[in-house]
PDB file of N, CA, C and O in Angstrom:
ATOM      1  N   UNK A   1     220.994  30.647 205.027  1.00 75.00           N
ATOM      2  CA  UNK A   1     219.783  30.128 204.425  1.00 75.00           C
ATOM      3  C   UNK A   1     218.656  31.150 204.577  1.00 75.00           C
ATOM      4  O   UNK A   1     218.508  31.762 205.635  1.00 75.00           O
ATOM      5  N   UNK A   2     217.762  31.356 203.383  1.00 85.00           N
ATOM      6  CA  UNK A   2     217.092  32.152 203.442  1.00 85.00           C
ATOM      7  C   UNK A   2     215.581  31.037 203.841  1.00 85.00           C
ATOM      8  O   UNK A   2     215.333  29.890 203.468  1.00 85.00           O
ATOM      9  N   UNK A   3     214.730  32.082 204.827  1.00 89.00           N
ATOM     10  CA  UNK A   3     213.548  30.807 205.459  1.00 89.00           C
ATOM     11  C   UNK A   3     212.434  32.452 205.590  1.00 89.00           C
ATOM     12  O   UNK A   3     212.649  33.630 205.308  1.00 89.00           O
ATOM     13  N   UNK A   4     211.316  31.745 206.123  1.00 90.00           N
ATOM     14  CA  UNK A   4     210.365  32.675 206.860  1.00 90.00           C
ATOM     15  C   UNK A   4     210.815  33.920 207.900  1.00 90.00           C
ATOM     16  O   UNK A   4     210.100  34.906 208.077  1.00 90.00           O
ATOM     17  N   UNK A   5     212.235  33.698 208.623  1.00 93.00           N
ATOM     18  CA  UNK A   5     212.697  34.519 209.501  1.00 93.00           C
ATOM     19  C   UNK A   5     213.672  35.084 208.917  1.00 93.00           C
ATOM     20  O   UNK A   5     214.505  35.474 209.735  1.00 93.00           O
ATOM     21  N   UNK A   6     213.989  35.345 207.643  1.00 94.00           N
ATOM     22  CA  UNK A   6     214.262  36.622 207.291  1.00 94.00           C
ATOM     23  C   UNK A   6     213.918  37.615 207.146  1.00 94.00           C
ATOM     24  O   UNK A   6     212.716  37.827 206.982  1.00 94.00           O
ATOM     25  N   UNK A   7     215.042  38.838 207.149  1.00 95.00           N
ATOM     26  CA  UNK A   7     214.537  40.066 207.559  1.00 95.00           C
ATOM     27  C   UNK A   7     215.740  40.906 207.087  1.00 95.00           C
ATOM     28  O   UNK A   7     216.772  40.701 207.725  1.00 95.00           O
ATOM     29  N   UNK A   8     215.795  41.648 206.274  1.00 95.00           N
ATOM     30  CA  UNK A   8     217.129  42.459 205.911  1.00 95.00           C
ATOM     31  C   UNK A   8     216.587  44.311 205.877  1.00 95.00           C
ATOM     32  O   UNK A   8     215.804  44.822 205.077  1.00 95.00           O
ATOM     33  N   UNK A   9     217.157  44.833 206.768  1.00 97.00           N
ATOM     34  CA  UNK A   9     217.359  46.242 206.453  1.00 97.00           C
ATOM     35  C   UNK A   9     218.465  46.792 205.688  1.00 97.00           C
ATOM     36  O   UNK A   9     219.559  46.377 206.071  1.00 97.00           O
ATOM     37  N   UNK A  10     218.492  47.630 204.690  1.00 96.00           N
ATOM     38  CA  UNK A  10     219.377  48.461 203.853  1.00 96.00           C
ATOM     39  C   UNK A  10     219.036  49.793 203.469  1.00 96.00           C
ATOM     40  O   UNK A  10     217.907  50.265 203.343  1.00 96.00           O
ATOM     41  N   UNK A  11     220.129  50.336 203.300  1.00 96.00           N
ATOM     42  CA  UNK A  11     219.695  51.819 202.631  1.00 96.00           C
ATOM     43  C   UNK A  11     220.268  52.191 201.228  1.00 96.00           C
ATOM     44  O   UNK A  11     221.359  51.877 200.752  1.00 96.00           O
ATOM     45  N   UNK A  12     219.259  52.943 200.679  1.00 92.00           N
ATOM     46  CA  UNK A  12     219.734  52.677 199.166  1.00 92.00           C
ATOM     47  C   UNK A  12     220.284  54.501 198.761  1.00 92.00           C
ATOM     48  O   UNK A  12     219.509  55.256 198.174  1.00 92.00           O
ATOM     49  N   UNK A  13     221.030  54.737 198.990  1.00 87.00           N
ATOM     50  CA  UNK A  13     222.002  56.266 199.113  1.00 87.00           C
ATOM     51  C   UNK A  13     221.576  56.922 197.403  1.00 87.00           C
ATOM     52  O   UNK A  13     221.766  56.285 196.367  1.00 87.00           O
ATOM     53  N   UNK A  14     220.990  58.293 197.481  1.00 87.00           N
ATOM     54  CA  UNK A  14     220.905  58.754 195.737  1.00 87.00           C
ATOM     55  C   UNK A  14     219.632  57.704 195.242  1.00 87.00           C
ATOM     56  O   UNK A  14     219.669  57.224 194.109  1.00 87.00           O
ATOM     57  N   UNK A  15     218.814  57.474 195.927  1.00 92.00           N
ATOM     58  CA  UNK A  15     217.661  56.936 195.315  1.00 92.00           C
ATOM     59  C   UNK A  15     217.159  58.199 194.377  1.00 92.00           C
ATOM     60  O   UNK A  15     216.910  59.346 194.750  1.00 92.00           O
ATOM     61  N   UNK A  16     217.070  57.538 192.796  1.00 93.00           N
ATOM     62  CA  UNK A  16     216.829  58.253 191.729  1.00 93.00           C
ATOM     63  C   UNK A  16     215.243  58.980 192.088  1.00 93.00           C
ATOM     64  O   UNK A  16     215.115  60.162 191.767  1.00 93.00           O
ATOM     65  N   UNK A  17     213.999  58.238 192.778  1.00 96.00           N
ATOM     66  CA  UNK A  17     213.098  58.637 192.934  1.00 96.00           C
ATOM     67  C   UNK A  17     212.959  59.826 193.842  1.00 96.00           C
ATOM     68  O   UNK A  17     212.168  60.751 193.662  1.00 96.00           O
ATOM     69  N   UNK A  18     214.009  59.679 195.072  1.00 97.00           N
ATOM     70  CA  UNK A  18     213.630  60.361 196.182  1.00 97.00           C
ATOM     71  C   UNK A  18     214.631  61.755 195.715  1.00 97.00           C
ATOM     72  O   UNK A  18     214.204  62.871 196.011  1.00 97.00           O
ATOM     73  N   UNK A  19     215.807  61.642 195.068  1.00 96.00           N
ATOM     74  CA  UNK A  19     216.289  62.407 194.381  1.00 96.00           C
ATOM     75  C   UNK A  19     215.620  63.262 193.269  1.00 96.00           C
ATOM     76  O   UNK A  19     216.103  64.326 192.883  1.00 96.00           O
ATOM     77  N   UNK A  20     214.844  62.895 192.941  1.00 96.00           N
ATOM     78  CA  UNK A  20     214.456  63.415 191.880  1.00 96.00           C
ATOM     79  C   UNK A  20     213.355  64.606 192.835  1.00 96.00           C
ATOM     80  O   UNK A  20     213.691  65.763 192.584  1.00 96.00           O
ATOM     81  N   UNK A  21     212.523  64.544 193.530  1.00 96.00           N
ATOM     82  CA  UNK A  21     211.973  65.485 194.340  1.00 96.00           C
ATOM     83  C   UNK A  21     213.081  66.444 195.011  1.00 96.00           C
ATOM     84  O   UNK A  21     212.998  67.670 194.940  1.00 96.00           O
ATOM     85  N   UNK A  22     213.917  65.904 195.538  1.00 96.00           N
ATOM     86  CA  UNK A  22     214.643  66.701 196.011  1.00 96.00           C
ATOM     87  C   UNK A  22     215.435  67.823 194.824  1.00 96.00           C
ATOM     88  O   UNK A  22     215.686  69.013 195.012  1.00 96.00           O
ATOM     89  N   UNK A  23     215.653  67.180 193.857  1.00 96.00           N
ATOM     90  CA  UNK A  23     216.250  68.195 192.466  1.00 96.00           C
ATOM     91  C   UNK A  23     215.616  69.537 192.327  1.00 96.00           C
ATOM     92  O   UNK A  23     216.076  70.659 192.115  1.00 96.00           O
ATOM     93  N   UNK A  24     214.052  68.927 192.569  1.00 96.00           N
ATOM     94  CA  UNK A  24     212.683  69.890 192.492  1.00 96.00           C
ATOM     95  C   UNK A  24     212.541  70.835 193.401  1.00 96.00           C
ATOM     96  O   UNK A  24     211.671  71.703 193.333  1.00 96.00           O
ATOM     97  N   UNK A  25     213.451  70.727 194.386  1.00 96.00           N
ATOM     98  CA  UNK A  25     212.993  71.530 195.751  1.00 96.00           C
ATOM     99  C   UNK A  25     211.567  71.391 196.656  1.00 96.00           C
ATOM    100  O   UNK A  25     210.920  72.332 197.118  1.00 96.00           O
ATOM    101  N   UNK A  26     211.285  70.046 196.768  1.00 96.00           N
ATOM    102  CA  UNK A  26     210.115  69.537 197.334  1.00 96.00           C
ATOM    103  C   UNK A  26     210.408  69.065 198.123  1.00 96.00           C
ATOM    104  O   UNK A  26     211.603  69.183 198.393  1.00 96.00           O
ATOM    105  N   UNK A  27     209.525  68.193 199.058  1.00 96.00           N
ATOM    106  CA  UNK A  27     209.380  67.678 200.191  1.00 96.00           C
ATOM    107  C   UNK A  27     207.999  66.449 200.255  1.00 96.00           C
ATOM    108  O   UNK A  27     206.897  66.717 199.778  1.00 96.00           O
ATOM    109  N   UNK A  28     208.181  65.678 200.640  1.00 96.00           N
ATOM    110  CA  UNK A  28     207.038  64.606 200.491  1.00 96.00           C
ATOM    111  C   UNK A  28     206.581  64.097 201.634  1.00 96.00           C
ATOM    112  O   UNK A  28     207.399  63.523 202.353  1.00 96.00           O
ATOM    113  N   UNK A  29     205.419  64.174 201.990  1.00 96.00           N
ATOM    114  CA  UNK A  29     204.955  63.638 203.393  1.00 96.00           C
ATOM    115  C   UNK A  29     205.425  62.208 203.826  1.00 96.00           C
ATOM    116  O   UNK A  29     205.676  61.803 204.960  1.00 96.00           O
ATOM    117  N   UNK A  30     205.488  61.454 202.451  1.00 96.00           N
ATOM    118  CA  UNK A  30     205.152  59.592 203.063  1.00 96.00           C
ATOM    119  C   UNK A  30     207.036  59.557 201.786  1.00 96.00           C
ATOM    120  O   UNK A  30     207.474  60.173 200.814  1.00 96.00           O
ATOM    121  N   UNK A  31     207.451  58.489 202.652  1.00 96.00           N
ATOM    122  CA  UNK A  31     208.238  57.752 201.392  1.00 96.00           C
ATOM    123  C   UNK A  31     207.996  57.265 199.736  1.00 96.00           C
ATOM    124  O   UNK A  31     207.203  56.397 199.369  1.00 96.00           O
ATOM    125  N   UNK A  32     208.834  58.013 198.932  1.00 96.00           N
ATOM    126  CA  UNK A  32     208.827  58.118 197.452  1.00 96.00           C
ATOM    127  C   UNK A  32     209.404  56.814 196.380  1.00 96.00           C
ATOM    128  O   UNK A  32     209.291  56.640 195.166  1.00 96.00           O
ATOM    129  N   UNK A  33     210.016  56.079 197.405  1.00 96.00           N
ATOM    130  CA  UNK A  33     210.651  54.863 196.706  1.00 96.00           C
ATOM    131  C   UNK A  33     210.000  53.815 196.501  1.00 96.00           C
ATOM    132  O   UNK A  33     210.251  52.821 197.181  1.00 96.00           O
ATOM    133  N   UNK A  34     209.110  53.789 195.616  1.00 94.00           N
ATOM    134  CA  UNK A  34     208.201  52.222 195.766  1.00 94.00           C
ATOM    135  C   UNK A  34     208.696  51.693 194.648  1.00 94.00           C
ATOM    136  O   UNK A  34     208.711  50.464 194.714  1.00 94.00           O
ATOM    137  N   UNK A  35     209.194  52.217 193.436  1.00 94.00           N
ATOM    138  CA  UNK A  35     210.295  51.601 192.354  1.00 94.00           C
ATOM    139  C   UNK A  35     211.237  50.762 192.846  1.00 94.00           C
ATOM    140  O   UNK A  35     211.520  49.623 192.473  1.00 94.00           O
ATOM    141  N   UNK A  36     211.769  51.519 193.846  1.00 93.00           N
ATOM    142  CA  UNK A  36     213.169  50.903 194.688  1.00 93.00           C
ATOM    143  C   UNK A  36     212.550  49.789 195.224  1.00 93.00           C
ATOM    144  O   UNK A  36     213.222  48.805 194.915  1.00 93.00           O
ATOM    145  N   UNK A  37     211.456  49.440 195.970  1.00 94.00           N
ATOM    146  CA  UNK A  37     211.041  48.696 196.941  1.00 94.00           C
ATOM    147  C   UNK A  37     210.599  47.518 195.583  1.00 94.00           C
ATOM    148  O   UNK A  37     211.215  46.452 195.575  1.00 94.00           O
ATOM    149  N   UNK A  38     209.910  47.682 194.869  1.00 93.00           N
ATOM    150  CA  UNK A  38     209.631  46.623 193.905  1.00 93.00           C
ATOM    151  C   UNK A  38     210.953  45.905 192.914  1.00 93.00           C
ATOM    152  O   UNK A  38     211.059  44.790 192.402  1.00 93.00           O
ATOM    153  N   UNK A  39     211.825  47.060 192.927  1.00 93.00           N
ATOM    154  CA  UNK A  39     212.598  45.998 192.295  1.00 93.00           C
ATOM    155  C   UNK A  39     213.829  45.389 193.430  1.00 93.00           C
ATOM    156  O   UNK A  39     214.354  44.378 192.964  1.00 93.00           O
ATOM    157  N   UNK A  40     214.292  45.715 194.558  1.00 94.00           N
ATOM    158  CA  UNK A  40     214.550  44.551 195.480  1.00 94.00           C
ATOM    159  C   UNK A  40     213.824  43.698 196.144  1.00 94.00           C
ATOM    160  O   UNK A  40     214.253  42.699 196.721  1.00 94.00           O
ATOM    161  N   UNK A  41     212.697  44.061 196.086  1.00 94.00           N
ATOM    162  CA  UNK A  41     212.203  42.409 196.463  1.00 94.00           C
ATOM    163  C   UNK A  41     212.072  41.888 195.279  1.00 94.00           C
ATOM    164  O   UNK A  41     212.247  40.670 195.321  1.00 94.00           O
ATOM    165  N   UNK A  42     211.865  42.242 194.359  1.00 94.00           N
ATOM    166  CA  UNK A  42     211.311  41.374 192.985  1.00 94.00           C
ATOM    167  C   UNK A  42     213.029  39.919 192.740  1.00 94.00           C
ATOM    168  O   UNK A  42     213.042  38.690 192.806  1.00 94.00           O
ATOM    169  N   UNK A  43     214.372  41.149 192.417  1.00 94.00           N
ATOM    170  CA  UNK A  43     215.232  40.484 192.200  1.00 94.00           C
ATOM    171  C   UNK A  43     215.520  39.252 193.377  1.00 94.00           C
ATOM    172  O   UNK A  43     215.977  38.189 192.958  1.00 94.00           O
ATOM    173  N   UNK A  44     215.193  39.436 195.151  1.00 93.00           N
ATOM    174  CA  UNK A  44     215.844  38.680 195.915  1.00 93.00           C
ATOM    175  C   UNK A  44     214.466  37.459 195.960  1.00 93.00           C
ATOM    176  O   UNK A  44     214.650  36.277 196.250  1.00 93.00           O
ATOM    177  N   UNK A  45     213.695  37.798 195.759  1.00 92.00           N
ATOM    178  CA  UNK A  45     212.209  36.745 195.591  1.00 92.00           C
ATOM    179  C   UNK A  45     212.988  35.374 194.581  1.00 92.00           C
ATOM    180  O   UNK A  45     213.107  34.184 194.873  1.00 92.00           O
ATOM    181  N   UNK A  46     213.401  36.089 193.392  1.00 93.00           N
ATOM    182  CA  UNK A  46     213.599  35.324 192.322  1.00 93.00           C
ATOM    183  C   UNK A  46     215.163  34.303 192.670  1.00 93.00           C
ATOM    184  O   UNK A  46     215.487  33.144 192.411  1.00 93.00           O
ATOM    185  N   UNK A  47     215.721  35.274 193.262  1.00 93.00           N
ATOM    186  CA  UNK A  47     217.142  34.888 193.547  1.00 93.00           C
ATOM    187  C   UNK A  47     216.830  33.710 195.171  1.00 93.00           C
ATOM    188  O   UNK A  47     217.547  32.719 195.309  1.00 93.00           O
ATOM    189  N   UNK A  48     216.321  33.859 195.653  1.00 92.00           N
ATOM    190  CA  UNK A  48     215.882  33.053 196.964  1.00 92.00           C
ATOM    191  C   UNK A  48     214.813  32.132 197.144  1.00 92.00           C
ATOM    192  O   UNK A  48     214.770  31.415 198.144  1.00 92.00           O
ATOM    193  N   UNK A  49     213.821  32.090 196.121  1.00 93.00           N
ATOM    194  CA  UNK A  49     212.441  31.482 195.588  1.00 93.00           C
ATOM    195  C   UNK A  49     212.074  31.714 196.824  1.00 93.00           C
ATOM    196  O   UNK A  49     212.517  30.785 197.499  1.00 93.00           O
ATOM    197  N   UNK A  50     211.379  32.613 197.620  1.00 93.00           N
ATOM    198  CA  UNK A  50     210.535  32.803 198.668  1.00 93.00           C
ATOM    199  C   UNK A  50     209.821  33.894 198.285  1.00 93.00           C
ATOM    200  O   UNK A  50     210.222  34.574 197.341  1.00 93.00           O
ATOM    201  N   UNK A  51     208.718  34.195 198.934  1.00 94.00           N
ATOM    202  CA  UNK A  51     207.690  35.688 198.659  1.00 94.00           C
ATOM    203  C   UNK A  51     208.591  36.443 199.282  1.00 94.00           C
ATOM    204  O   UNK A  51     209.119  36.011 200.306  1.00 94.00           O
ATOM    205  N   UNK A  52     208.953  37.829 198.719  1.00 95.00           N
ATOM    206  CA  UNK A  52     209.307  38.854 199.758  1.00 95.00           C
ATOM    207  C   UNK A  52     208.564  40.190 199.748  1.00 95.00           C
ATOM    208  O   UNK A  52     207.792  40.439 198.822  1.00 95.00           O
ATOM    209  N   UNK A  53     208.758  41.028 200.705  1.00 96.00           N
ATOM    210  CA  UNK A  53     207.997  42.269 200.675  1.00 96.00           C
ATOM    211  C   UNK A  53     208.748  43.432 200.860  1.00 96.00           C
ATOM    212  O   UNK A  53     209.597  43.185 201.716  1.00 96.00           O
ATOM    213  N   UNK A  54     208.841  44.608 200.452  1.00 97.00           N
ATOM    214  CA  UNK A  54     209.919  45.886 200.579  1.00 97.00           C
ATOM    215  C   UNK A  54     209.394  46.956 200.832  1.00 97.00           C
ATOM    216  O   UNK A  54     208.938  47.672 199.941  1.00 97.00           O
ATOM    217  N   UNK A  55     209.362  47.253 202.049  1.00 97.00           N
ATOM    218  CA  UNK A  55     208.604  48.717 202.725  1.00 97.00           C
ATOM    219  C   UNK A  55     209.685  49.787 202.719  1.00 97.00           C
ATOM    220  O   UNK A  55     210.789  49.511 203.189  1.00 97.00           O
ATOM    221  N   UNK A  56     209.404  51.144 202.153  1.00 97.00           N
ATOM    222  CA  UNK A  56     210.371  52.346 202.324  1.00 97.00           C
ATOM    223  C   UNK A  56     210.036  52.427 204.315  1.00 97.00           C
ATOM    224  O   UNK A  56     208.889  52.145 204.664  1.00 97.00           O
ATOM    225  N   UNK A  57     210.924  52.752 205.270  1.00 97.00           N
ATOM    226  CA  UNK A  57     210.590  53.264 206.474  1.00 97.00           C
ATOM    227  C   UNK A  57     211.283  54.699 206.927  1.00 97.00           C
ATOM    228  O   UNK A  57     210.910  55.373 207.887  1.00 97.00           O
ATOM    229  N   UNK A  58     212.543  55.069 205.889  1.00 97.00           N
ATOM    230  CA  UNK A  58     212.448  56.606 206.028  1.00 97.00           C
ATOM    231  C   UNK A  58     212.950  57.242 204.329  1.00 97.00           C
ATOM    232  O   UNK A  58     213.226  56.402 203.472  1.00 97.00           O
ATOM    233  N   UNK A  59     212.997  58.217 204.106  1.00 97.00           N
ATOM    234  CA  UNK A  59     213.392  58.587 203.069  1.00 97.00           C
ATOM    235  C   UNK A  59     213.903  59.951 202.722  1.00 97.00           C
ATOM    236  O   UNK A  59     213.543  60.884 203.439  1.00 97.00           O
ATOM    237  N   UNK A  60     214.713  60.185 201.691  1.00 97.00           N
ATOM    238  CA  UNK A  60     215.354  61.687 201.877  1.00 97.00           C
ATOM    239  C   UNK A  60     214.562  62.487 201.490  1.00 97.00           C
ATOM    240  O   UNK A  60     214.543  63.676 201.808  1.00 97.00           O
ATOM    241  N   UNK A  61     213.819  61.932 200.761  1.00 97.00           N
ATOM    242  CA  UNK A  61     212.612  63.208 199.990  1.00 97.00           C
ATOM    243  C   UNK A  61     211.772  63.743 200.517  1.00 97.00           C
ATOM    244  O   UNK A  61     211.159  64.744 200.144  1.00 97.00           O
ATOM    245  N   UNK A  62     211.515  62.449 202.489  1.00 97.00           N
ATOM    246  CA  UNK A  62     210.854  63.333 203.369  1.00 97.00           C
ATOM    247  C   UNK A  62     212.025  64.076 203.915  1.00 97.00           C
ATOM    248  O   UNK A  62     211.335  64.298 204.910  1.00 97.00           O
ATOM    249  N   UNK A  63     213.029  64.604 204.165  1.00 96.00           N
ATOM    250  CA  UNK A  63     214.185  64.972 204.949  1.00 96.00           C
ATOM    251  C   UNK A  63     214.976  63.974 205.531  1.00 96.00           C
ATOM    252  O   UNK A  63     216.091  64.311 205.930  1.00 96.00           O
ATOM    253  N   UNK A  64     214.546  62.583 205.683  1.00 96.00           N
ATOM    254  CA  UNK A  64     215.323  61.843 206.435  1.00 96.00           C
ATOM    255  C   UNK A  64     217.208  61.834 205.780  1.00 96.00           C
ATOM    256  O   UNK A  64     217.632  62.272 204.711  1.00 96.00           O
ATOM    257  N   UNK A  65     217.820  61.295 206.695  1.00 95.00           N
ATOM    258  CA  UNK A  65     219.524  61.046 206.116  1.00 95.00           C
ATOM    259  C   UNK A  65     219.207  60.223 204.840  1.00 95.00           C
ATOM    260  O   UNK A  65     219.379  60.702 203.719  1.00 95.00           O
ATOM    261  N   UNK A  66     218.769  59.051 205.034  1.00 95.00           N
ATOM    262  CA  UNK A  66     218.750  57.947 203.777  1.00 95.00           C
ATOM    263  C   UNK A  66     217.363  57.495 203.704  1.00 95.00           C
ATOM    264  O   UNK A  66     216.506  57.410 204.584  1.00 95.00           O
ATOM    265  N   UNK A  67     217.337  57.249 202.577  1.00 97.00           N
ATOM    266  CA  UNK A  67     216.301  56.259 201.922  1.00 97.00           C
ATOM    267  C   UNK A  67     216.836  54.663 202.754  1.00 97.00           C
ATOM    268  O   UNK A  67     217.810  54.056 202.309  1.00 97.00           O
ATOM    269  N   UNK A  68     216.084  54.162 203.923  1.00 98.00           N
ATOM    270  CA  UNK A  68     215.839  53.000 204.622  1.00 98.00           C
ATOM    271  C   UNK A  68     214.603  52.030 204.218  1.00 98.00           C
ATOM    272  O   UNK A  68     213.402  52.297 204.189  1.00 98.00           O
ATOM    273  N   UNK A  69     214.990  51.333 204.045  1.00 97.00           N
ATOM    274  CA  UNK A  69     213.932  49.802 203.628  1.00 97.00           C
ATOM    275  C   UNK A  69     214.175  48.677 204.518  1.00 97.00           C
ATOM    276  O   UNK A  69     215.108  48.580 205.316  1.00 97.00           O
ATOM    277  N   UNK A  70     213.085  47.691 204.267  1.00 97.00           N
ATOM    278  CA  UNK A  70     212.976  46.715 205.149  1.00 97.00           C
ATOM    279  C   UNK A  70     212.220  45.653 204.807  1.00 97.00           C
ATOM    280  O   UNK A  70     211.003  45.645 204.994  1.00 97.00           O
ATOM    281  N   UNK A  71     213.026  44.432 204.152  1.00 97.00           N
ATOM    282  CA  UNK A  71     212.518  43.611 203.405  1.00 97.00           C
ATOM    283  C   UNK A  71     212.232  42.089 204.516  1.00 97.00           C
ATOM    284  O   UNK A  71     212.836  41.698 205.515  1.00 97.00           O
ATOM    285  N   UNK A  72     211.356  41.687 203.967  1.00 96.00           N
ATOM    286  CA  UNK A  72     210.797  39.870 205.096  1.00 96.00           C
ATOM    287  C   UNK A  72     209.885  39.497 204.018  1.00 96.00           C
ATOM    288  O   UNK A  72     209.499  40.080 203.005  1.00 96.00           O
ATOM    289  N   UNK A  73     209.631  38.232 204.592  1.00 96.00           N
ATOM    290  CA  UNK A  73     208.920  37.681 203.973  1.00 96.00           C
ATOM    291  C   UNK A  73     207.179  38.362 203.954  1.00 96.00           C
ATOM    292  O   UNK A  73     206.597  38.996 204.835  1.00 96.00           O
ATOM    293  N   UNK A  74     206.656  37.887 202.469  1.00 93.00           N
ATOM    294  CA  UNK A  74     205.451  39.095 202.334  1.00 93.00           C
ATOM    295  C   UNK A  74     204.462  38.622 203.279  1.00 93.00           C
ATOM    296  O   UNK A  74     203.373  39.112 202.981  1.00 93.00           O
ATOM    297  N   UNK A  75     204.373  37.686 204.547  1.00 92.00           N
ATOM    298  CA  UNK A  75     203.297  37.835 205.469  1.00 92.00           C
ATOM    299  C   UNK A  75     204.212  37.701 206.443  1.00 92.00           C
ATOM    300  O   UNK A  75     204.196  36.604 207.001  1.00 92.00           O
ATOM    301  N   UNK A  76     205.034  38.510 206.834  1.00 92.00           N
ATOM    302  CA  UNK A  76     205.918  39.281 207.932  1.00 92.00           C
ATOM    303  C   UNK A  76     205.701  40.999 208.370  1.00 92.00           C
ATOM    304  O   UNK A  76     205.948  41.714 209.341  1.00 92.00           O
ATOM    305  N   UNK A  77     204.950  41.171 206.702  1.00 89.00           N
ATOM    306  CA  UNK A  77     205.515  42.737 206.516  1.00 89.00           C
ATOM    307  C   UNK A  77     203.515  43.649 206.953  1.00 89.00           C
ATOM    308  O   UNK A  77     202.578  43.531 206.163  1.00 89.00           O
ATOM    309  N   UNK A  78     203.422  44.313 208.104  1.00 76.00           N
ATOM    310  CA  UNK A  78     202.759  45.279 208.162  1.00 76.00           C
ATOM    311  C   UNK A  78     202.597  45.877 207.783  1.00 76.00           C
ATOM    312  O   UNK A  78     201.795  46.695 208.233  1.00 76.00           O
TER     313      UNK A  78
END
């Protein structure tokens, strides 16, 4: 059951956004995926009828291994 105390971390591997800098030979200070982040919460909001919220917390386009997110409910999320 999805409630207020959900909380799902995932990583989204070949993120087209964070990829796409990297194609470029760049580097980005802050996480590049806010496409990514809007459309999983958008689809699991709709699919779960609760508010949700989707923060990038590492990403490849800064160097990290994977593009990491971290979805809760939208007055969970800092």
């Amino acid at each position: 059951m999805i409630d207020e105390n959900f909380v799902l971390k995932f990583k989204h591997h070949n993120s087209f956004e964070a990829q796409s800098w990297i194609k470029e030979g760049k580097q980005s200070d802050i996480p590049v995926c806010t496409m990514n982040c809007g459309y999983s919460a958008g689809w699991c909001e709709e699919s779960y009828d609760i508010p949700l919220t989707t923060v990038e917390i590492a990403c490849e386009a800064k160097g990290d291994d994977a593009c990491t997110f971290i979805m809760a409910p939208t007055d969970k999320i800092e």
